[in-house]
Amino acid sequence: MAARAALRPAYARLLRHYRSRRSAPTSALVHAPHPYARAFGLVAVVLFGAWLGLLVVGSVRTPVGPMDTSMTLRPSLSGGTKINVSPLGALELDSHTAPVRLDVDVDQLDPIRSQALVERPERINGLQERITQDVADGTRELALRSCVAVVSGATALGLAVYRRPRRALAAGGLALALLGAAGVSAYATWNPKSVLEPKFSGLLSSAPSVVGNARSIVSEFDVYQKELAQLVTNVTKLYDAASTLPTYQPDPGSMRVLHVSDIHLNPAAWEIIRSLVAQYRIDVIIDSGDTMDHGTSTENGFLDPISGLGAPYVWVRGNHDSQATQRYLEGLDNVHVLDEGRAVTVAGLRVAGTGDPQFTPDRSVLPAGDDAERAAGARLAAALGAQARAGTPVDIAVAHNPVAALETDGEVPLVLAGHVHRRVNKLLPDGTRLKIEGSTGGGGLRALEKDEPEKVHASVLYLDRETRRLQAWDEITLGGLGLTTAEVSRHVPEEDPRATPTVTPSGPASGVPSPVPSGIPARSPAPTRSP
């Protein structure tokens, strides 16, 4: 009995050790988190903490010329730069591709610096250099502050979540690494020419003054400093009680063509067109059809305002415009109706076009489909070739349906179309640029059938007065029915990598084409249904 009593403590210790060995793996399996879950949690802590850090201390206030601005880095899926200039609106630049966006807010105009600039205009000559230096200084300070902000935010949140200094420091290091990777991505994808194609949101009447003129958009990157200085000067004068913004001076070396299409009986379109003609000093208006909706004679009175829009009106028939519509327009002053390849010279620009061979509101006739469109396009292409051989080459061709317009490839530098109610810009295989306009009438009454109102589209084309080459174009987009938004987006064609395009006239301005949406076939597609 004494021996058994002596062994009892040792047995108890052995039993406790055995039980602990058996229970330890089970406890570890139950409580240890999965490595992927642990990594995901760390990344979530880092991202949220970095965002909080940028939100709290990631902004820099810096003077830029006579203005006080705030620069901030914000998380973004697309990157880019947004410059908010109150009350003009905002400029958006596709400056880089990275998960961060640079926001620049113009807070206020410094009265002392502004008054000095107004009283001594000679200081404007060196303003662009000072602005460039101010922006560079602000960017460096923002980069340093952003590093501190993301590291501090991620570290603080990591310490609050994990309660371990080592894990908190790991979160801060990972945040710094992610910010560095974003900086490398922004540097690698930096696009200095993005300033040549800004997107302006705000008052439509102020858009040309902010975007600049047609000659400046084809200049070199040096235009960035000059345009920025001009923007600052304009804002300075806007806030000065004794001055006003300078009027927009059109470039004398360019022709201005307003491309409209698919008005569909929307009376608001005439006021929009009249405003654009006055604002941009348009030389020629080109309408690629579907001005009407049913093409009846009772609708003809809708066309009367065309004669008073302030510029010559070139028109081709759409599939919603009848022959009665065409005859009525032929009797209006200042209107040039084109059909079956007819060409006219308007304001020094040679334009040829053809009407749509189909009239789809007439339900008693079976639509012929794309075969009829291709045949009409082939007749237009033949007429273009005949004009070139006669020594009067055409600068712009017009057809309503893009299927017909495709047939003119190689015969003209630029062909305009409509019909599909969305914009398309495409450089065709033989060198012709196809530009399709959206609906200038916002889809007409049919826009009420959709959940969201269809937007109003029009474009201003800038052409060299001597060569008739396309220099640039402004895409003007207005909010649809009941909306009051306005947006102007400028585009510049890039050089064509092909050596010799097979275009009869002087040749098209070249560029990288935008992808064609589905529904616009190549030159030999299956038939499609007309809208």
Coordinates of C-alpha atoms in Angstrom, one line a residue:
M1 CA 0.0 0.0 0.0
A2 CA 2.8 2.4 0.8
A3 CA 4.4 1.7 -2.6
R4 CA 1.1 2.4 -4.4
A5 CA 0.7 5.6 -2.5
A6 CA 4.2 6.7 -3.5
L7 CA 3.5 6.0 -7.2
R8 CA 0.2 7.9 -7.3
P9 CA 1.7 11.4 -7.8
A10 CA 3.9 10.2 -10.6
Y11 CA 1.0 8.5 -12.3
A12 CA -1.1 11.7 -12.0
R13 CA 1.7 13.7 -13.7
L14 CA 2.1 11.2 -16.5
L15 CA -1.7 11.2 -17.1
R16 CA -1.8 15.0 -17.3
H17 CA 1.1 15.0 -19.8
Y18 CA -0.6 12.4 -22.0
R19 CA -3.8 14.3 -22.0
S20 CA -2.1 17.5 -22.9
R21 CA -0.3 15.8 -25.8
R22 CA -3.6 14.5 -27.2
S23 CA -5.4 17.7 -26.8
A24 CA -2.8 20.1 -28.3
P25 CA -3.1 19.1 -32.0
T26 CA -6.9 19.3 -31.8
S27 CA -6.8 22.7 -30.2
A28 CA -4.3 23.9 -32.8
L29 CA -6.4 22.6 -35.7
V30 CA -9.5 24.3 -34.2
H31 CA -8.1 27.7 -33.4
A32 CA -5.3 28.3 -36.0
P33 CA -6.6 30.4 -38.9
H34 CA -6.1 29.3 -42.5
P35 CA -3.0 30.9 -44.1
Y36 CA -5.1 32.4 -47.0
A37 CA -7.6 33.8 -44.5
R38 CA -4.8 35.3 -42.5
A39 CA -3.2 36.9 -45.6
F40 CA -6.6 38.3 -46.7
G41 CA -7.2 39.8 -43.3
L42 CA -3.8 41.4 -43.4
V43 CA -4.4 42.9 -46.8
A44 CA -7.8 44.2 -45.8
V45 CA -6.3 45.9 -42.7
V46 CA -3.5 47.4 -44.8
L47 CA -5.9 48.8 -47.5
F48 CA -8.4 50.2 -45.0
G49 CA -5.7 51.6 -42.8
A50 CA -3.9 53.2 -45.8
W51 CA -7.2 54.7 -47.0
L52 CA -7.9 56.2 -43.5
G53 CA -4.4 57.6 -43.4
L54 CA -4.8 59.3 -46.8
L55 CA -8.3 60.6 -45.8
V56 CA -7.0 62.1 -42.5
V57 CA -3.5 63.5 -43.4
G58 CA -3.0 62.7 -47.1
S59 CA -3.9 66.2 -48.4
V60 CA -1.5 69.0 -49.2
R61 CA -2.4 72.6 -49.6
T62 CA -0.1 74.4 -52.0
P63 CA -0.2 77.7 -53.9
V64 CA -0.3 77.4 -57.7
G65 CA 0.2 80.8 -59.2
P66 CA -2.4 83.1 -57.7
M67 CA -4.6 80.2 -56.5
D68 CA -4.6 78.2 -53.4
T69 CA -5.1 74.5 -54.2
S70 CA -5.5 71.2 -52.4
M71 CA -3.8 68.1 -53.8
T72 CA -4.9 64.6 -52.7
L73 CA -4.3 61.0 -53.6
R74 CA -7.4 58.9 -53.7
P75 CA -7.9 55.2 -54.4
S76 CA -9.1 54.6 -57.9
L77 CA -9.6 51.7 -60.3
S78 CA -8.6 53.7 -63.4
G79 CA -6.2 56.3 -62.1
G80 CA -5.9 59.6 -63.9
T81 CA -6.0 63.2 -62.7
K82 CA -9.1 65.4 -61.9
I83 CA -8.8 69.1 -61.6
N84 CA -11.8 70.8 -60.1
V85 CA -12.0 74.5 -61.1
S86 CA -15.0 76.2 -59.6
P87 CA -17.2 77.6 -61.1
L88 CA -16.1 76.4 -64.5
G89 CA -16.4 72.7 -63.7
A90 CA -13.7 70.0 -63.8
L91 CA -11.0 68.8 -66.1
E92 CA -10.3 65.0 -66.3
L93 CA -7.0 63.8 -67.7
D94 CA -6.1 60.2 -68.6
S95 CA -2.6 60.9 -67.2
H96 CA -1.7 57.5 -65.8
T97 CA -3.0 54.0 -65.0
A98 CA -2.6 53.1 -61.4
P99 CA -4.8 52.3 -58.4
V100 CA -4.5 56.0 -57.2
R101 CA -6.0 59.2 -58.7
L102 CA -4.6 62.7 -58.2
D103 CA -7.3 65.2 -57.2
V104 CA -6.5 68.9 -57.5
D105 CA -9.1 71.3 -56.0
V106 CA -8.9 75.0 -56.6
D107 CA -9.9 76.3 -53.1
Q108 CA -9.7 80.0 -53.5
L109 CA -8.0 82.9 -55.3
D110 CA -5.4 84.7 -53.2
P111 CA -6.4 88.4 -53.3
I112 CA -2.9 89.7 -52.9
R113 CA -1.3 87.5 -55.6
S114 CA -4.2 88.1 -57.9
Q115 CA -4.1 91.9 -57.5
A116 CA -0.4 91.9 -58.1
L117 CA -1.0 89.9 -61.3
V118 CA -3.7 92.2 -62.5
E119 CA -1.8 95.4 -61.7
R120 CA 1.4 94.1 -63.4
P121 CA 0.4 92.1 -66.5
E122 CA 4.0 91.6 -67.4
R123 CA 4.3 89.0 -64.8
I124 CA 2.0 86.7 -66.9
N125 CA 4.9 86.1 -69.2
G126 CA 6.7 84.0 -66.6
L127 CA 3.6 82.6 -65.0
Q128 CA 3.8 79.2 -66.7
E129 CA 7.3 78.6 -65.3
R130 CA 6.1 79.5 -61.8
I131 CA 3.1 77.3 -62.0
T132 CA 5.2 74.4 -63.2
Q133 CA 7.5 74.8 -60.2
D134 CA 4.6 75.2 -57.8
V135 CA 3.0 72.0 -59.1
A136 CA 6.3 70.1 -58.9
D137 CA 6.9 71.3 -55.3
G138 CA 3.3 70.3 -54.3
T139 CA 3.6 66.9 -55.9
R140 CA 6.9 66.1 -54.0
E141 CA 5.3 67.2 -50.7
L142 CA 2.2 65.2 -51.5
A143 CA 4.3 62.1 -52.3
L144 CA 6.1 62.4 -48.9
R145 CA 3.0 63.1 -47.0
S146 CA 1.2 60.2 -48.7
C147 CA 3.9 57.8 -47.7
V148 CA 3.7 58.9 -44.1
A149 CA -0.1 58.7 -44.2
V150 CA -0.4 55.2 -45.5
V151 CA 2.3 53.8 -43.3
S152 CA 0.9 55.5 -40.2
G153 CA -2.7 54.5 -41.0
A154 CA -1.9 50.8 -41.7
T155 CA 0.4 50.5 -38.7
A156 CA -2.1 52.1 -36.3
L157 CA -5.0 49.9 -37.6
G158 CA -2.7 46.8 -37.5
L159 CA -1.8 47.5 -33.9
A160 CA -5.5 48.0 -33.0
V161 CA -6.5 44.7 -34.7
Y162 CA -3.6 42.4 -33.9
R163 CA -2.3 43.9 -30.7
R164 CA 1.2 42.8 -31.7
P165 CA 3.9 45.3 -32.7
R166 CA 5.4 42.9 -35.2
R167 CA 2.2 42.4 -37.1
A168 CA 1.5 46.1 -37.0
L169 CA 4.9 46.9 -38.5
A170 CA 4.3 44.3 -41.2
A171 CA 1.1 46.0 -42.1
G172 CA 2.9 49.4 -42.4
G173 CA 5.6 47.9 -44.5
L174 CA 3.1 46.2 -46.8
A175 CA 1.3 49.5 -47.2
L176 CA 4.5 51.3 -48.1
A177 CA 5.3 48.6 -50.7
L178 CA 1.8 48.9 -52.2
L179 CA 2.1 52.6 -52.5
G180 CA 5.5 52.2 -54.1
A181 CA 4.1 49.8 -56.6
A182 CA 1.3 52.2 -57.4
G183 CA 3.9 55.0 -57.9
V184 CA 6.0 52.8 -60.2
S185 CA 2.8 51.9 -62.2
A186 CA 1.9 55.6 -62.5
Y187 CA 5.4 56.5 -63.6
A188 CA 5.5 53.7 -66.2
T189 CA 2.2 54.6 -67.7
W190 CA 2.5 58.4 -67.5
N191 CA 1.0 60.0 -70.5
P192 CA 2.1 63.7 -70.9
K193 CA -0.1 64.0 -74.0
S194 CA -3.2 63.4 -72.0
V195 CA -3.5 67.2 -71.6
L196 CA -4.2 67.4 -75.3
E197 CA -7.4 65.3 -74.9
P198 CA -9.1 66.6 -71.8
K199 CA -12.6 65.9 -70.7
F200 CA -14.4 69.0 -69.5
S201 CA -17.5 68.8 -67.3
G202 CA -19.4 72.0 -66.5
L203 CA -21.0 74.9 -68.2
L204 CA -21.2 74.4 -72.0
S205 CA -20.5 78.0 -72.8
S206 CA -17.2 77.9 -70.9
A207 CA -15.9 74.7 -72.5
P208 CA -14.1 76.1 -75.5
S209 CA -12.2 78.7 -73.3
V210 CA -11.0 75.9 -71.0
V211 CA -10.1 73.3 -73.7
G212 CA -8.3 75.7 -76.0
N213 CA -8.3 76.2 -79.8
A214 CA -7.7 73.8 -82.6
R215 CA -4.1 74.9 -83.4
S216 CA -2.9 74.5 -79.8
I217 CA -4.2 70.9 -79.6
V218 CA -1.9 69.7 -82.3
S219 CA 1.2 71.3 -80.8
E220 CA 3.8 69.6 -78.7
F221 CA 3.7 69.0 -75.0
D222 CA 4.9 72.5 -74.3
V223 CA 1.2 73.5 -74.7
Y224 CA 0.6 72.0 -71.2
Q225 CA 2.3 74.9 -69.5
K226 CA 0.8 77.5 -71.7
E227 CA -2.7 76.1 -71.4
L228 CA -2.4 75.8 -67.7
A229 CA -1.2 79.4 -67.5
Q230 CA -4.1 80.5 -69.7
L231 CA -6.6 78.6 -67.4
V232 CA -5.1 80.4 -64.4
T233 CA -5.3 83.7 -66.1
N234 CA -9.0 83.1 -67.1
V235 CA -9.9 82.2 -63.5
T236 CA -8.1 85.2 -62.2
K237 CA -10.0 87.5 -64.5
L238 CA -13.3 85.8 -63.7
Y239 CA -12.9 86.6 -60.0
D240 CA -11.7 90.1 -60.6
A241 CA -14.7 92.5 -60.6
A242 CA -13.1 94.8 -63.2
S243 CA -12.5 92.1 -65.8
T244 CA -14.3 89.3 -67.7
L245 CA -13.2 86.1 -69.3
P246 CA -11.8 86.8 -72.8
T247 CA -14.0 85.7 -75.6
Y248 CA -13.1 82.5 -77.4
Q249 CA -11.1 83.4 -80.5
P250 CA -11.4 80.7 -83.3
D251 CA -8.3 79.5 -85.0
P252 CA -8.2 81.2 -88.5
G253 CA -6.3 78.3 -89.9
S254 CA -9.1 75.7 -89.3
M255 CA -12.5 75.0 -90.7
R256 CA -15.3 74.1 -88.2
V257 CA -17.9 71.5 -89.2
L258 CA -20.7 70.6 -86.8
H259 CA -21.8 67.0 -87.3
V260 CA -25.4 66.2 -86.1
S261 CA -27.5 63.2 -86.7
D262 CA -30.7 61.3 -85.7
I263 CA -32.6 64.3 -84.4
H264 CA -35.9 62.4 -84.6
L265 CA -38.3 65.3 -84.3
N266 CA -36.8 66.7 -81.0
P267 CA -37.4 70.5 -81.2
A268 CA -34.8 71.1 -78.5
A269 CA -32.1 70.1 -81.0
W270 CA -32.5 73.3 -83.0
E271 CA -31.7 75.5 -80.0
I272 CA -28.7 73.3 -79.2
I273 CA -27.4 73.5 -82.8
R274 CA -27.9 77.2 -82.9
S275 CA -26.0 77.6 -79.6
L276 CA -23.1 75.5 -80.9
V277 CA -23.0 77.4 -84.2
A278 CA -22.6 80.7 -82.4
Q279 CA -20.3 79.4 -79.7
Y280 CA -17.9 77.5 -82.0
R281 CA -18.4 79.8 -85.0
I282 CA -19.3 76.8 -87.2
D283 CA -18.7 77.1 -91.0
V284 CA -20.9 74.1 -92.1
I285 CA -23.5 71.9 -90.5
I286 CA -23.7 68.3 -91.7
D287 CA -26.7 66.2 -90.8
S288 CA -26.4 62.5 -91.6
G289 CA -30.1 61.9 -91.5
D290 CA -33.1 60.7 -89.5
T291 CA -34.2 64.2 -88.9
M292 CA -37.8 63.0 -88.9
D293 CA -39.5 60.1 -87.2
H294 CA -42.3 59.0 -89.5
G295 CA -41.5 61.1 -92.6
T296 CA -45.1 62.4 -93.1
S297 CA -45.9 65.7 -94.7
T298 CA -47.5 66.9 -91.5
E299 CA -44.1 66.8 -89.9
N300 CA -42.5 69.1 -92.5
G301 CA -43.0 72.3 -90.5
F302 CA -40.6 70.9 -87.9
L303 CA -37.8 71.6 -90.5
D304 CA -38.4 75.4 -90.9
P305 CA -35.8 76.5 -88.2
I306 CA -33.0 75.0 -90.3
S307 CA -32.7 78.1 -92.5
G308 CA -32.0 80.3 -89.5
L309 CA -29.4 78.3 -87.7
G310 CA -26.6 80.6 -88.8
A311 CA -24.6 78.2 -91.0
P312 CA -25.1 76.3 -94.3
Y313 CA -26.9 73.0 -93.7
V314 CA -25.9 69.9 -95.6
W315 CA -28.3 67.0 -95.3
V316 CA -28.8 63.4 -96.4
R317 CA -31.9 61.3 -96.1
G318 CA -32.1 58.7 -93.3
N319 CA -34.3 55.6 -93.1
H320 CA -36.9 57.7 -91.1
D321 CA -37.0 60.5 -93.7
S322 CA -39.3 60.2 -96.7
Q323 CA -39.0 61.5 -100.2
A324 CA -41.6 64.1 -99.2
T325 CA -39.2 65.2 -96.4
Q326 CA -36.4 65.5 -98.9
R327 CA -38.4 67.6 -101.4
Y328 CA -39.5 70.0 -98.6
L329 CA -35.8 70.5 -97.5
E330 CA -34.8 71.2 -101.1
G331 CA -37.1 74.2 -101.1
L332 CA -35.6 75.7 -97.9
D333 CA -33.0 78.5 -98.0
N334 CA -29.4 77.7 -96.9
V335 CA -30.0 73.9 -97.2
H336 CA -28.0 71.5 -99.5
V337 CA -29.6 68.1 -100.0
L338 CA -27.2 65.3 -101.2
D339 CA -28.4 62.1 -102.8
E340 CA -26.9 59.5 -105.2
G341 CA -23.4 60.9 -104.9
R342 CA -24.2 64.5 -105.5
A343 CA -21.4 66.8 -104.5
V344 CA -21.5 70.5 -103.4
T345 CA -18.8 73.0 -102.3
V346 CA -19.9 74.8 -99.2
A347 CA -17.7 77.3 -97.4
G348 CA -14.8 76.0 -99.3
L349 CA -15.4 72.3 -98.3
R350 CA -16.3 69.7 -100.9
V351 CA -19.0 67.3 -99.6
A352 CA -20.8 64.4 -101.3
G353 CA -23.5 62.1 -100.0
T354 CA -26.3 59.8 -100.6
G355 CA -29.7 59.2 -99.0
D356 CA -30.7 56.0 -97.3
P357 CA -32.3 53.6 -99.9
Q358 CA -34.8 52.3 -97.3
F359 CA -37.8 54.0 -95.6
T360 CA -38.6 51.8 -92.7
P361 CA -41.7 53.5 -91.3
D362 CA -43.5 52.3 -94.5
R363 CA -44.7 48.9 -93.2
S364 CA -46.1 48.0 -96.6
V365 CA -42.6 47.5 -98.0
L366 CA -40.3 44.8 -96.9
P367 CA -36.9 46.2 -95.9
A368 CA -34.2 45.2 -98.2
G369 CA -31.6 45.1 -95.4
D370 CA -27.9 45.6 -95.7
D371 CA -27.7 44.6 -99.4
A372 CA -29.5 47.7 -100.3
E373 CA -27.2 49.8 -98.1
R374 CA -24.1 48.3 -99.7
A375 CA -25.5 49.0 -103.1
A376 CA -26.1 52.6 -102.2
G377 CA -22.6 52.9 -100.7
A378 CA -21.1 51.4 -103.9
R379 CA -22.9 54.1 -106.0
L380 CA -21.5 56.8 -103.6
A381 CA -18.0 55.4 -103.9
A382 CA -18.3 55.4 -107.7
A383 CA -19.4 59.0 -107.7
L384 CA -16.4 59.9 -105.4
G385 CA -14.0 58.3 -107.8
A386 CA -15.6 60.2 -110.7
Q387 CA -15.2 63.5 -108.8
A388 CA -11.5 62.8 -108.2
R389 CA -10.9 62.0 -111.8
A390 CA -12.6 65.2 -112.8
G391 CA -10.2 67.2 -110.6
T392 CA -12.7 68.0 -107.9
P393 CA -11.9 65.5 -105.2
V394 CA -14.4 65.3 -102.3
D395 CA -13.2 66.1 -98.7
I396 CA -16.1 64.6 -96.8
A397 CA -18.6 61.9 -97.8
V398 CA -21.9 61.4 -95.9
A399 CA -24.3 58.4 -95.6
H400 CA -26.9 57.7 -93.0
N401 CA -26.2 54.0 -92.5
P402 CA -22.6 52.9 -91.6
V403 CA -23.0 49.9 -93.8
A404 CA -23.2 52.2 -96.8
A405 CA -20.4 54.4 -95.5
L406 CA -18.0 51.5 -95.3
E407 CA -18.1 51.2 -99.1
T408 CA -16.4 54.5 -99.5
D409 CA -13.1 53.3 -97.9
G410 CA -10.2 54.5 -100.0
E411 CA -12.2 57.1 -102.0
V412 CA -12.3 59.9 -99.5
P413 CA -10.4 61.0 -96.4
L414 CA -13.5 61.2 -94.1
V415 CA -17.0 59.7 -94.2
L416 CA -19.7 60.6 -91.7
A417 CA -22.7 58.5 -90.7
G418 CA -25.4 58.1 -88.0
H419 CA -28.2 55.6 -87.5
V420 CA -26.9 53.6 -84.6
H421 CA -27.4 56.3 -81.9
R422 CA -23.8 55.9 -80.5
R423 CA -20.5 57.3 -81.5
V424 CA -17.9 55.4 -83.4
N425 CA -14.5 56.5 -84.6
K426 CA -12.7 54.0 -86.9
L427 CA -9.8 54.2 -89.3
L428 CA -10.8 51.8 -92.2
P429 CA -8.3 49.5 -93.9
D430 CA -7.8 51.7 -97.0
G431 CA -7.2 54.9 -95.0
T432 CA -10.7 56.5 -94.8
R433 CA -11.8 57.6 -91.3
L434 CA -15.4 56.6 -90.4
K435 CA -17.0 58.8 -87.8
I436 CA -20.5 57.9 -86.6
E437 CA -22.4 60.4 -84.5
G438 CA -24.9 59.6 -81.8
S439 CA -28.4 61.1 -81.6
T440 CA -28.5 64.9 -81.5
G441 CA -32.1 64.6 -80.6
G442 CA -31.5 62.3 -77.7
G443 CA -33.4 59.6 -79.6
G444 CA -36.5 61.7 -79.9
L445 CA -39.7 60.6 -78.3
R446 CA -38.5 57.0 -78.3
A447 CA -36.1 58.0 -75.5
L448 CA -39.0 57.9 -73.2
E449 CA -39.3 54.2 -73.7
K450 CA -36.0 53.6 -71.8
D451 CA -35.3 53.6 -68.1
E452 CA -32.7 56.3 -68.5
P453 CA -32.9 59.2 -71.0
E454 CA -30.7 58.9 -74.0
K455 CA -28.0 61.6 -74.1
V456 CA -27.7 64.3 -76.8
H457 CA -24.6 64.0 -79.0
A458 CA -23.0 66.4 -81.5
S459 CA -19.4 66.8 -82.6
V460 CA -17.3 69.8 -83.8
L461 CA -14.7 68.7 -86.4
Y462 CA -11.6 70.9 -87.0
L463 CA -10.1 70.7 -90.5
D464 CA -7.1 72.4 -91.9
R465 CA -8.3 75.1 -94.3
E466 CA -5.7 74.3 -96.9
T467 CA -5.3 70.5 -96.8
R468 CA -8.8 69.7 -95.4
R469 CA -7.1 67.2 -93.1
L470 CA -8.8 66.5 -89.8
Q471 CA -6.9 68.2 -87.0
A472 CA -9.1 67.3 -84.0
W473 CA -12.7 67.0 -82.9
D474 CA -14.7 67.9 -79.9
E475 CA -17.4 65.4 -78.7
I476 CA -20.2 67.3 -77.1
T477 CA -22.5 65.3 -74.8
L478 CA -25.6 66.8 -73.0
G479 CA -27.8 65.1 -70.5
G480 CA -30.9 63.6 -71.9
L481 CA -34.5 64.6 -71.3
G482 CA -34.8 66.4 -67.9
L483 CA -31.0 66.5 -67.3
T484 CA -28.8 69.6 -67.4
T485 CA -25.3 68.1 -67.6
A486 CA -22.8 69.1 -70.3
E487 CA -19.5 67.5 -71.2
V488 CA -16.9 68.3 -73.9
S489 CA -14.2 65.8 -74.7
R490 CA -11.4 66.7 -77.2
H491 CA -9.7 64.1 -79.4
V492 CA -6.6 64.4 -81.5
P493 CA -5.8 61.9 -84.4
E494 CA -2.5 60.2 -84.1
E495 CA -0.1 59.5 -87.0
D496 CA -1.1 56.6 -89.3
P497 CA 1.7 53.9 -89.2
R498 CA 0.9 53.0 -92.8
A499 CA 3.2 54.8 -95.3
T500 CA 0.8 55.5 -98.2
P501 CA -3.0 55.4 -97.7
T502 CA -4.9 54.7 -100.9
V503 CA -7.1 57.9 -100.6
T504 CA -7.6 59.9 -103.8
P505 CA -7.5 63.4 -102.2
S506 CA -4.7 64.7 -100.0
G507 CA -5.3 62.0 -97.5
P508 CA -7.0 61.6 -94.1
A509 CA -5.8 62.6 -90.8
S510 CA -4.8 59.3 -89.2
G511 CA -5.2 57.9 -85.8
V512 CA -5.7 54.8 -83.7
P513 CA -9.3 53.7 -84.3
S514 CA -11.8 53.1 -81.6
P515 CA -13.4 49.7 -81.6
V516 CA -16.6 49.4 -83.5
P517 CA -19.5 48.3 -81.4
S518 CA -21.4 45.2 -82.2
G519 CA -24.1 45.8 -84.8
I520 CA -21.8 47.7 -87.2
P521 CA -20.5 45.0 -89.6
A522 CA -17.4 44.9 -91.7
R523 CA -17.8 45.4 -95.5
S524 CA -19.6 42.2 -96.2
P525 CA -21.8 41.3 -93.2
A526 CA -24.9 39.4 -92.6
P527 CA -28.1 41.6 -92.9
T528 CA -28.9 43.6 -89.8
R529 CA -32.2 45.2 -88.7
S530 CA -32.6 48.9 -89.0
P531 CA -33.6 50.8 -85.9

